[in-house]
CSV table of C-alpha atoms in Angstrom, one decimal:
chain,number,residue,atom,x,y,z
A,1,MET,CA,0.0,0.0,0.0
A,2,GLU,CA,2.9,2.4,0.8
A,3,ARG,CA,4.1,2.1,-2.9
A,4,VAL,CA,0.6,2.8,-4.3
A,5,VAL,CA,0.0,5.8,-2.0
A,6,LYS,CA,3.5,7.2,-3.0
A,7,GLU,CA,2.8,6.7,-6.7
A,8,TRP,CA,-0.6,8.4,-6.5
A,9,MET,CA,0.8,11.4,-4.7
A,10,ARG,CA,3.7,11.8,-7.1
A,11,ALA,CA,1.3,11.7,-10.0
A,12,ASN,CA,-1.1,14.2,-8.5
A,13,GLN,CA,1.0,16.5,-6.4
A,14,GLN,CA,0.6,19.5,-8.7
A,15,GLN,CA,-3.2,19.4,-7.8
A,16,ALA,CA,-2.2,19.9,-4.1
A,17,ILE,CA,0.2,22.7,-4.9
A,18,ASP,CA,-2.4,24.5,-7.0
A,19,PHE,CA,-5.0,24.2,-4.3
A,20,LEU,CA,-2.5,25.5,-1.7
A,21,LYS,CA,-1.9,28.5,-3.9
A,22,GLU,CA,-5.7,29.1,-4.2
A,23,ILE,CA,-6.2,29.3,-0.5
A,24,VAL,CA,-3.0,31.3,0.1
A,25,GLN,CA,-4.3,33.9,-2.3
A,26,GLU,CA,-7.4,34.3,0.0
A,27,PRO,CA,-6.1,36.6,2.8
A,28,SER,CA,-8.0,34.9,5.6
A,29,VAL,CA,-7.0,37.2,8.4
A,30,GLN,CA,-9.5,37.5,11.3
A,31,GLY,CA,-12.9,38.4,10.1
A,32,LYS,CA,-12.1,37.6,6.5
A,33,GLU,CA,-11.9,33.8,6.5
A,34,ILE,CA,-15.0,33.2,4.3
A,35,GLY,CA,-13.2,33.3,0.9
A,36,ALA,CA,-10.7,30.6,1.9
A,37,GLN,CA,-13.4,28.6,3.7
A,38,LYS,CA,-15.6,28.5,0.6
A,39,LYS,CA,-12.8,27.0,-1.4
A,40,VAL,CA,-12.2,24.4,1.4
A,41,ALA,CA,-15.9,23.5,1.4
A,42,ASN,CA,-16.0,23.2,-2.4
A,43,LYS,CA,-13.0,20.8,-2.2
A,44,LEU,CA,-14.6,18.7,0.5
A,45,ASN,CA,-17.8,18.5,-1.6
A,46,GLN,CA,-15.8,17.4,-4.7
A,47,MET,CA,-14.1,14.7,-2.5
A,48,GLY,CA,-17.5,13.3,-1.5
A,49,LEU,CA,-17.4,14.1,2.2
A,50,GLU,CA,-20.3,15.2,4.3
A,51,VAL,CA,-19.8,18.9,4.7
A,52,ASP,CA,-20.9,21.0,7.7
A,53,ILE,CA,-20.6,24.8,7.6
A,54,TRP,CA,-21.5,27.1,10.6
A,55,GLU,CA,-20.6,30.4,12.3
A,56,PRO,CA,-19.7,29.9,15.9
A,57,GLY,CA,-22.0,31.4,18.5
A,58,GLY,CA,-24.5,30.8,21.2
A,59,GLU,CA,-24.5,31.2,24.9
A,60,GLU,CA,-22.9,27.9,25.7
A,61,PHE,CA,-20.0,28.9,23.4
A,62,ILE,CA,-19.5,32.5,24.5
A,63,LYS,CA,-19.8,31.7,28.2
A,64,HIS,CA,-17.7,28.5,28.1
A,65,PRO,CA,-14.8,28.7,30.6
A,66,TYR,CA,-12.3,28.0,27.8
A,67,PHE,CA,-13.8,30.6,25.4
A,68,CYS,CA,-11.1,33.1,24.4
A,69,ALA,CA,-11.4,35.5,21.5
A,70,THR,CA,-11.0,39.2,20.6
A,71,ARG,CA,-14.7,39.2,19.5
A,72,THR,CA,-18.0,37.6,20.2
A,73,ASP,CA,-19.6,38.1,16.7
A,74,PHE,CA,-18.4,35.6,14.2
A,75,ALA,CA,-20.7,36.5,11.3
A,76,GLY,CA,-18.9,35.9,8.0
A,77,SER,CA,-16.3,33.7,9.8
A,78,PRO,CA,-17.5,30.1,9.4
A,79,ASN,CA,-16.0,26.8,10.5
A,80,VAL,CA,-15.9,24.0,7.9
A,81,VAL,CA,-15.9,20.3,8.7
A,82,GLY,CA,-15.9,17.4,6.3
A,83,VAL,CA,-16.7,13.9,7.5
A,84,TRP,CA,-15.6,10.7,5.7
A,85,ARG,CA,-17.9,8.0,7.3
A,86,GLY,CA,-16.4,4.7,8.0
A,87,THR,CA,-18.2,1.3,7.7
A,88,GLY,CA,-18.0,0.8,11.5
A,89,GLY,CA,-15.8,-0.9,14.0
A,90,GLY,CA,-12.7,1.2,13.6
A,91,LYS,CA,-11.2,4.1,15.5
A,92,SER,CA,-12.1,7.6,14.5
A,93,LEU,CA,-9.6,10.4,13.8
A,94,ILE,CA,-9.9,14.2,13.7
A,95,LEU,CA,-7.6,16.1,11.3
A,96,ASN,CA,-7.7,19.6,12.6
A,97,GLY,CA,-6.2,22.7,11.0
A,98,HIS,CA,-6.8,26.5,11.3
A,99,ILE,CA,-7.5,28.7,8.3
A,100,ASP,CA,-6.9,32.0,10.0
A,101,VAL,CA,-3.6,33.8,9.4
A,102,VAL,CA,-1.9,36.7,11.1
A,103,PRO,CA,-1.6,40.0,9.2
A,104,ALA,CA,1.2,40.3,6.6
A,105,GLY,CA,2.8,43.2,8.4
A,106,ASP,CA,5.2,45.6,6.6
A,107,GLU,CA,4.8,44.4,3.0
A,108,THR,CA,8.1,46.2,2.0
A,109,GLN,CA,9.9,43.4,3.9
A,110,TRP,CA,8.5,40.8,1.6
A,111,PHE,CA,10.2,39.7,-1.6
A,112,HIS,CA,6.8,38.9,-3.2
A,113,ASP,CA,3.2,39.9,-2.6
A,114,PRO,CA,2.4,38.2,0.7
A,115,PHE,CA,-0.8,36.7,-0.7
A,116,SER,CA,0.6,35.7,-4.1
A,117,GLY,CA,1.4,32.1,-3.5
A,118,LYS,CA,4.6,32.6,-5.5
A,119,VAL,CA,6.5,29.4,-6.2
A,120,THR,CA,10.2,29.3,-6.7
A,121,ASP,CA,12.9,26.7,-6.1
A,122,GLY,CA,10.5,24.2,-4.7
A,123,LYS,CA,9.1,26.7,-2.1
A,124,MET,CA,5.8,28.6,-2.0
A,125,TYR,CA,5.8,32.0,-0.4
A,126,GLY,CA,2.9,33.7,1.3
A,127,ARG,CA,1.3,34.6,4.6
A,128,GLY,CA,-0.1,31.5,6.2
A,129,VAL,CA,1.5,29.1,3.8
A,130,THR,CA,3.5,27.5,6.6
A,131,ASP,CA,1.2,28.5,9.5
A,132,MET,CA,-0.7,26.5,8.6
A,133,LYS,CA,-2.4,26.2,5.1
A,134,GLY,CA,0.3,23.9,3.9
A,135,GLY,CA,-0.4,21.5,6.7
A,136,ASN,CA,-4.2,21.7,5.9
A,137,VAL,CA,-3.5,20.8,2.3
A,138,SER,CA,-1.4,17.8,3.6
A,139,LEU,CA,-4.5,16.6,5.4
A,140,LEU,CA,-6.8,17.1,2.4
A,141,PHE,CA,-4.3,15.5,0.0
A,142,ALA,CA,-4.0,12.4,2.3
A,143,ILE,CA,-7.8,12.0,2.4
A,144,GLU,CA,-8.2,12.6,-1.4
A,145,CYS,CA,-5.5,10.0,-2.1
A,146,LEU,CA,-7.2,7.3,-0.1
A,147,LYS,CA,-10.6,8.1,-1.5
A,148,GLN,CA,-9.3,8.1,-5.1
A,149,LEU,CA,-7.7,4.8,-4.6
A,150,GLY,CA,-11.1,3.4,-3.6
A,151,ILE,CA,-10.2,2.5,-0.1
A,152,LYS,CA,-13.0,2.1,2.5
A,153,LEU,CA,-12.2,2.6,6.2
A,154,LYS,CA,-13.8,1.2,9.3
A,155,GLY,CA,-13.4,4.4,11.4
A,156,ASP,CA,-14.6,7.9,10.6
A,157,VAL,CA,-12.2,10.6,9.4
A,158,ILE,CA,-13.2,14.1,10.5
A,159,PHE,CA,-11.4,17.0,8.7
A,160,GLN,CA,-11.8,20.4,10.4
A,161,SER,CA,-10.9,23.8,8.9
A,162,VAL,CA,-11.4,26.1,11.9
A,163,ILE,CA,-11.1,29.8,12.6
A,164,GLU,CA,-9.6,31.7,15.5
A,165,GLU,CA,-6.6,29.6,16.4
A,166,GLU,CA,-4.4,32.7,16.3
A,167,SER,CA,-6.7,34.2,19.0
A,168,GLY,CA,-7.0,31.3,21.3
A,169,GLY,CA,-8.9,28.5,19.7
A,170,GLY,CA,-12.6,29.6,19.5
A,171,GLY,CA,-13.1,27.7,16.2
A,172,THR,CA,-12.0,24.4,17.7
A,173,LEU,CA,-13.9,25.0,20.9
A,174,SER,CA,-17.1,25.5,18.8
A,175,ALA,CA,-16.4,22.3,16.8
A,176,ILE,CA,-16.1,20.4,20.1
A,177,LEU,CA,-19.4,21.9,21.4
A,178,ARG,CA,-21.0,21.0,18.1
A,179,GLY,CA,-20.3,17.3,18.9
A,180,TYR,CA,-17.2,16.6,16.9
A,181,ARG,CA,-15.2,14.1,19.0
A,182,ALA,CA,-12.9,11.2,18.0
A,183,ASP,CA,-10.5,8.6,19.4
A,184,ALA,CA,-7.5,10.8,18.5
A,185,ALA,CA,-6.4,13.8,16.5
A,186,ILE,CA,-3.5,15.0,14.3
A,187,ILE,CA,-2.8,18.8,13.9
A,188,PRO,CA,-0.3,19.7,11.2
A,189,GLU,CA,1.0,22.9,12.7
A,190,PRO,CA,4.5,23.9,11.5
A,191,THR,CA,6.8,21.5,13.4
A,192,ASP,CA,9.5,21.1,10.7
A,193,MET,CA,8.3,17.5,10.4
A,194,LYS,CA,9.0,16.9,14.1
A,195,ILE,CA,6.4,15.0,16.2
A,196,PHE,CA,5.0,16.8,19.2
A,197,PRO,CA,3.1,14.6,21.7
A,198,LYS,CA,3.1,17.5,24.2
A,199,GLN,CA,2.1,21.1,23.7
A,200,GLN,CA,2.9,24.1,25.9
A,201,GLY,CA,0.0,26.3,26.9
A,202,SER,CA,0.2,30.1,27.4
A,203,MET,CA,-1.8,33.0,28.8
A,204,TRP,CA,-1.6,36.8,28.3
A,205,PHE,CA,-1.4,39.1,31.3
A,206,LYS,CA,-1.2,42.8,32.2
A,207,ILE,CA,0.5,44.1,35.3
A,208,ARG,CA,-0.1,47.7,36.3
A,209,VAL,CA,2.7,49.3,38.4
A,210,LYS,CA,1.9,52.5,40.2
A,211,GLY,CA,4.3,55.4,41.0
A,212,ARG,CA,3.8,58.9,42.2
A,213,SER,CA,4.1,61.9,39.8
A,214,ALA,CA,6.4,64.9,40.3
A,215,HIS,CA,8.2,67.4,38.1
A,216,GLY,CA,11.2,66.0,36.4
A,217,GLY,CA,13.4,68.7,37.9
A,218,THR,CA,12.5,67.4,41.4
A,219,ARG,CA,12.1,63.8,40.5
A,220,TYR,CA,13.4,62.8,44.0
A,221,GLU,CA,10.0,64.0,45.3
A,222,GLY,CA,8.2,61.4,43.1
A,223,ILE,CA,8.2,57.6,42.7
A,224,SER,CA,9.0,56.5,39.1
A,225,ALA,CA,6.7,53.7,38.0
A,226,ILE,CA,9.3,52.9,35.3
A,227,GLU,CA,11.9,52.3,37.9
A,228,LYS,CA,9.6,50.2,40.0
A,229,SER,CA,8.6,48.2,37.0
A,230,MET,CA,12.2,47.2,36.6
A,231,ILE,CA,11.9,45.5,40.0
A,232,VAL,CA,8.7,43.7,38.9
A,233,ILE,CA,10.4,42.5,35.7
A,234,GLU,CA,13.4,41.1,37.7
A,235,GLU,CA,10.9,39.2,40.0
A,236,ILE,CA,9.2,37.8,36.9
A,237,GLN,CA,12.6,36.6,35.6
A,238,ARG,CA,13.2,34.9,38.9
A,239,LEU,CA,9.8,33.2,38.6
A,240,GLU,CA,10.6,32.1,35.1
A,241,LYS,CA,13.9,30.6,36.3
A,242,LYS,CA,12.2,28.7,39.2
A,243,ARG,CA,9.4,27.3,37.0
A,244,ASN,CA,11.8,26.1,34.4
A,245,GLU,CA,14.1,24.4,36.8
A,246,ARG,CA,11.2,22.1,37.6
A,247,VAL,CA,10.9,21.0,34.0
A,248,THR,CA,12.9,17.7,33.6
A,249,ASP,CA,11.0,16.2,30.7
A,250,PRO,CA,13.5,14.9,28.2
A,251,LEU,CA,11.2,16.1,25.4
A,252,TYR,CA,12.3,19.6,26.3
A,253,GLN,CA,16.0,18.9,26.3
A,254,ASN,CA,16.6,20.9,23.0
A,255,ILE,CA,14.5,23.9,24.2
A,256,PRO,CA,16.5,26.4,26.2
A,257,ILE,CA,13.5,27.8,28.1
A,258,PRO,CA,10.7,25.3,28.1
A,259,ILE,CA,8.0,27.6,29.5
A,260,PRO,CA,9.0,31.2,29.1
A,261,ILE,CA,7.5,34.3,30.6
A,262,ASN,CA,7.8,37.0,28.0
A,263,ILE,CA,7.2,40.8,28.5
A,264,GLY,CA,6.1,42.0,25.1
A,265,VAL,CA,4.7,45.4,25.8
A,266,ILE,CA,5.7,48.2,28.2
A,267,GLN,CA,3.5,51.4,28.3
A,268,GLY,CA,4.1,54.2,30.7
A,269,GLY,CA,4.7,57.9,31.2
A,270,ASP,CA,3.2,60.8,29.2
A,271,TRP,CA,5.7,63.6,29.4
A,272,PRO,CA,9.5,63.7,29.4
A,273,SER,CA,9.7,66.2,32.2
A,274,SER,CA,7.3,64.3,34.5
A,275,VAL,CA,7.9,61.4,36.8
A,276,PRO,CA,5.7,58.6,35.5
A,277,ASP,CA,2.9,57.5,37.9
A,278,GLN,CA,1.9,54.3,36.1
A,279,VAL,CA,3.4,51.6,33.8
A,280,GLU,CA,1.6,48.7,32.3
A,281,LEU,CA,3.5,45.6,31.4
A,282,GLN,CA,1.9,43.1,29.0
A,283,GLY,CA,3.2,39.6,28.5
A,284,ARG,CA,2.8,35.9,27.9
A,285,MET,CA,3.2,33.2,30.5
A,286,GLY,CA,4.0,29.7,29.3
A,287,VAL,CA,2.3,26.7,30.9
A,288,ALA,CA,3.7,23.2,31.0
A,289,PRO,CA,1.8,20.4,29.2
A,290,GLU,CA,0.7,18.7,32.4
A,291,GLU,CA,0.3,21.9,34.4
A,292,ASN,CA,-3.0,23.3,35.6
A,293,MET,CA,-3.5,26.9,34.2
A,294,GLU,CA,-5.0,28.1,37.5
A,295,GLN,CA,-1.9,26.9,39.3
A,296,ALA,CA,0.3,28.9,36.9
A,297,LYS,CA,-1.8,32.0,37.6
A,298,LYS,CA,-1.4,31.5,41.3
A,299,GLU,CA,2.4,31.4,41.0
A,300,MET,CA,2.4,34.7,39.2
A,301,GLU,CA,0.1,36.2,41.9
A,302,GLU,CA,2.4,34.9,44.6
A,303,ALA,CA,5.5,36.3,42.9
A,304,LEU,CA,3.9,39.8,42.8
A,305,ASN,CA,2.8,39.5,46.4
A,306,HIS,CA,6.5,38.7,47.3
A,307,LEU,CA,7.5,42.2,46.0
A,308,SER,CA,6.6,43.7,49.4
A,309,HIS,CA,9.6,41.8,50.8
A,310,LEU,CA,11.9,43.5,48.3
A,311,ASP,CA,10.5,47.1,48.4
A,312,ASP,CA,8.1,48.7,50.9
A,313,TRP,CA,6.5,50.5,47.9
A,314,PHE,CA,4.9,47.2,47.0
A,315,SER,CA,3.0,46.9,50.3
A,316,GLU,CA,0.0,46.9,47.9
A,317,PRO,CA,1.1,44.6,45.1
A,318,PRO,CA,0.8,45.6,41.4
A,319,GLN,CA,-2.6,44.9,39.8
A,320,LEU,CA,-2.6,41.7,37.8
A,321,GLU,CA,-5.1,41.0,35.0
A,322,TRP,CA,-5.4,38.0,32.7
A,323,PHE,CA,-6.7,39.1,29.3
A,324,GLY,CA,-6.9,38.3,25.6
A,325,ALA,CA,-5.7,35.1,24.2
A,326,GLN,CA,-4.9,31.8,25.9
A,327,TRP,CA,-3.8,28.4,24.6
A,328,VAL,CA,-4.6,25.4,26.7
A,329,PRO,CA,-1.7,22.9,27.3
A,330,GLY,CA,-2.1,19.4,26.2
A,331,THR,CA,-0.3,16.0,26.2
A,332,ILE,CA,-0.6,12.5,24.9
A,333,ASP,CA,1.2,9.5,26.3
A,334,PRO,CA,4.4,9.1,24.2
A,335,GLU,CA,3.6,5.4,24.1
A,336,HIS,CA,0.0,6.0,22.8
A,337,LEU,CA,-0.9,3.7,19.8
A,338,LEU,CA,-1.3,6.7,17.5
A,339,MET,CA,2.2,7.9,18.4
A,340,ASN,CA,3.7,4.5,17.6
A,341,GLN,CA,1.9,4.4,14.3
A,342,ILE,CA,2.8,7.9,13.1
A,343,ILE,CA,6.5,7.2,14.1
A,344,SER,CA,6.4,4.0,12.2
A,345,LYS,CA,4.9,5.6,9.1
A,346,PHE,CA,7.4,8.5,9.3
A,347,ARG,CA,10.3,6.0,9.2
A,348,GLN,CA,8.7,4.3,6.2
A,349,VAL,CA,8.3,7.5,4.2
A,350,MET,CA,11.3,9.6,5.3
A,351,LYS,CA,13.8,6.7,5.7
A,352,CYS,CA,15.1,8.1,9.0
A,353,GLU,CA,14.1,8.5,12.7
A,354,PRO,CA,11.7,11.3,13.5
A,355,MET,CA,12.6,14.0,16.1
A,356,VAL,CA,10.1,13.7,19.0
A,357,GLU,CA,9.9,16.9,21.1
A,358,ALA,CA,7.5,19.0,23.1
A,359,SER,CA,6.0,22.0,21.4
A,360,PRO,CA,7.4,25.4,22.3
A,361,TRP,CA,4.1,27.1,21.7
A,362,GLY,CA,0.4,26.4,22.0
A,363,THR,CA,-2.0,24.8,19.5
A,364,ASP,CA,-5.7,23.8,19.4
A,365,GLY,CA,-4.6,20.4,20.5
A,366,GLY,CA,-4.8,21.5,24.1
A,367,LEU,CA,-8.6,22.3,23.7
A,368,LEU,CA,-9.1,18.9,21.9
A,369,ASN,CA,-7.3,17.2,24.8
A,370,LYS,CA,-8.8,19.1,27.8
A,371,VAL,CA,-12.3,19.9,26.6
A,372,GLY,CA,-13.0,17.3,24.0
A,373,GLU,CA,-11.0,14.5,25.7
A,374,VAL,CA,-9.3,13.7,22.3
A,375,PRO,CA,-5.6,12.7,22.6
A,376,SER,CA,-3.8,14.9,20.0
A,377,ILE,CA,-0.5,14.9,18.2
A,378,VAL,CA,1.0,17.9,16.5
A,379,PHE,CA,3.0,17.0,13.3
A,380,GLY,CA,3.2,19.2,10.2
A,381,PRO,CA,5.4,20.2,7.2
A,382,GLY,CA,5.7,23.9,7.9
A,383,ILE,CA,8.8,25.7,9.1
A,384,THR,CA,8.6,26.8,12.8
A,385,GLY,CA,11.0,29.7,12.2
A,386,MET,CA,8.8,31.0,9.3
A,387,ALA,CA,5.5,31.3,11.1
A,388,HIS,CA,4.5,35.0,11.4
A,389,TYR,CA,7.7,36.1,9.7
A,390,PRO,CA,8.0,38.2,6.5
A,391,ASN,CA,8.7,36.0,3.4
A,392,GLU,CA,7.0,33.0,5.0
A,393,TYR,CA,7.4,29.9,2.9
A,394,ILE,CA,6.9,26.2,2.9
A,395,GLU,CA,9.0,23.5,1.2
A,396,LEU,CA,6.5,21.8,-1.1
A,397,ASP,CA,8.2,18.4,-1.1
A,398,LYS,CA,7.8,18.3,2.7
A,399,MET,CA,4.1,19.1,2.3
A,400,ILE,CA,3.7,16.0,0.1
A,401,ALA,CA,5.8,13.8,2.4
A,402,CYS,CA,3.7,14.9,5.4
A,403,ALA,CA,0.5,13.9,3.4
A,404,GLU,CA,2.0,10.5,2.7
A,405,VAL,CA,2.8,9.9,6.4
A,406,ILE,CA,-0.7,11.0,7.4
A,407,ALA,CA,-2.4,8.9,4.7
A,408,LEU,CA,-0.5,5.7,5.9
A,409,THR,CA,-1.3,6.6,9.5
A,410,ILE,CA,-5.0,6.9,8.7
A,411,LEU,CA,-5.0,3.5,7.0
A,412,GLU,CA,-3.5,1.8,10.1
A,413,TRP,CA,-5.4,3.9,12.8
A,414,CYS,CA,-8.9,3.8,11.2
A,415,GLU,CA,-8.3,0.3,9.6
A,416,VAL,CA,-9.2,-0.7,6.1
A,417,SER,CA,-12.7,-2.2,5.7
A,418,GLY,CA,-12.9,-5.5,3.9
């Protein structure tokens, strides 16, 4: 079967490349996903899958404890799911990918139009091509290959093209609440063809540091919130060090800081000749795969409360707020059957051993794992170091190789009928 799958993919790979170009040319930034989703829905219909299209919403969704988004109105931003029904008696599999992309940024830094899908030297360039439309096409190409070969499976295959991953996973949460569950899932985020059984989670936070204003000429009569914020940042760095010293999982051995705490925004002061009376720090806190997010929040709160031992000014600790996006951590047993199968198929296709690591960032796999109780593996063809960067590209031969690995994994996991 491996030879037949490989031959079909080689003969039809241009179709996959052409379809990738089509959806890359649809700039599916937040709120504008519908063009790309229509193309995905058409493709699923052509493949003969049962297609479900809906816009996330409803009280259960918006008020769910894991709901996280920058908006509550998803009109014009549909999810698309295609189901390939099995004959029964086999294990089911979710193939989940997000259609939303981050903005292109400064287009003068791009060699080509960021939504051109330009192909050169075996690479396709474009925003979202590696994160993660190339991975989505690997999923579709795997399914199309097996269907074209006339194969029938015992277990269901559920392809999901979801929105909102870049803002915390609202699309996948909506799919779970709609009833889409399976025995396991594969998510082809850009892993450089590494296999991630564990996914770091993360949360955004704001810390407001107060000072006392005064004239810059007599700054000694004021309390600089900027200077006090430096003490806060040093305490956060100590917290990061303490949290990471506890991480002994060998899957993190190649990652210098397994669960970082990053300060990404500093805002404060409004006049050069005034002592600033308030600074706001905004950042991202990493959460370990097996860690409870509430426990991570508690550790941040305790660190800020500890500031009073360092400086009497912090007798009232800085105000902490959790806001915006969050990504739920997730894990699958490294000895899980699907892990063994995907590693085996990787060896067959790539003729080498796969690298198995823990993800340095969050994915929708955490929601599938925690809310949907669906064990999830992250494995995809995109380049980690290209996601969100100018001149984002994907190596097209890896997209096809990923599709081959996934197709062979589907055959073994879902089982061939008859």
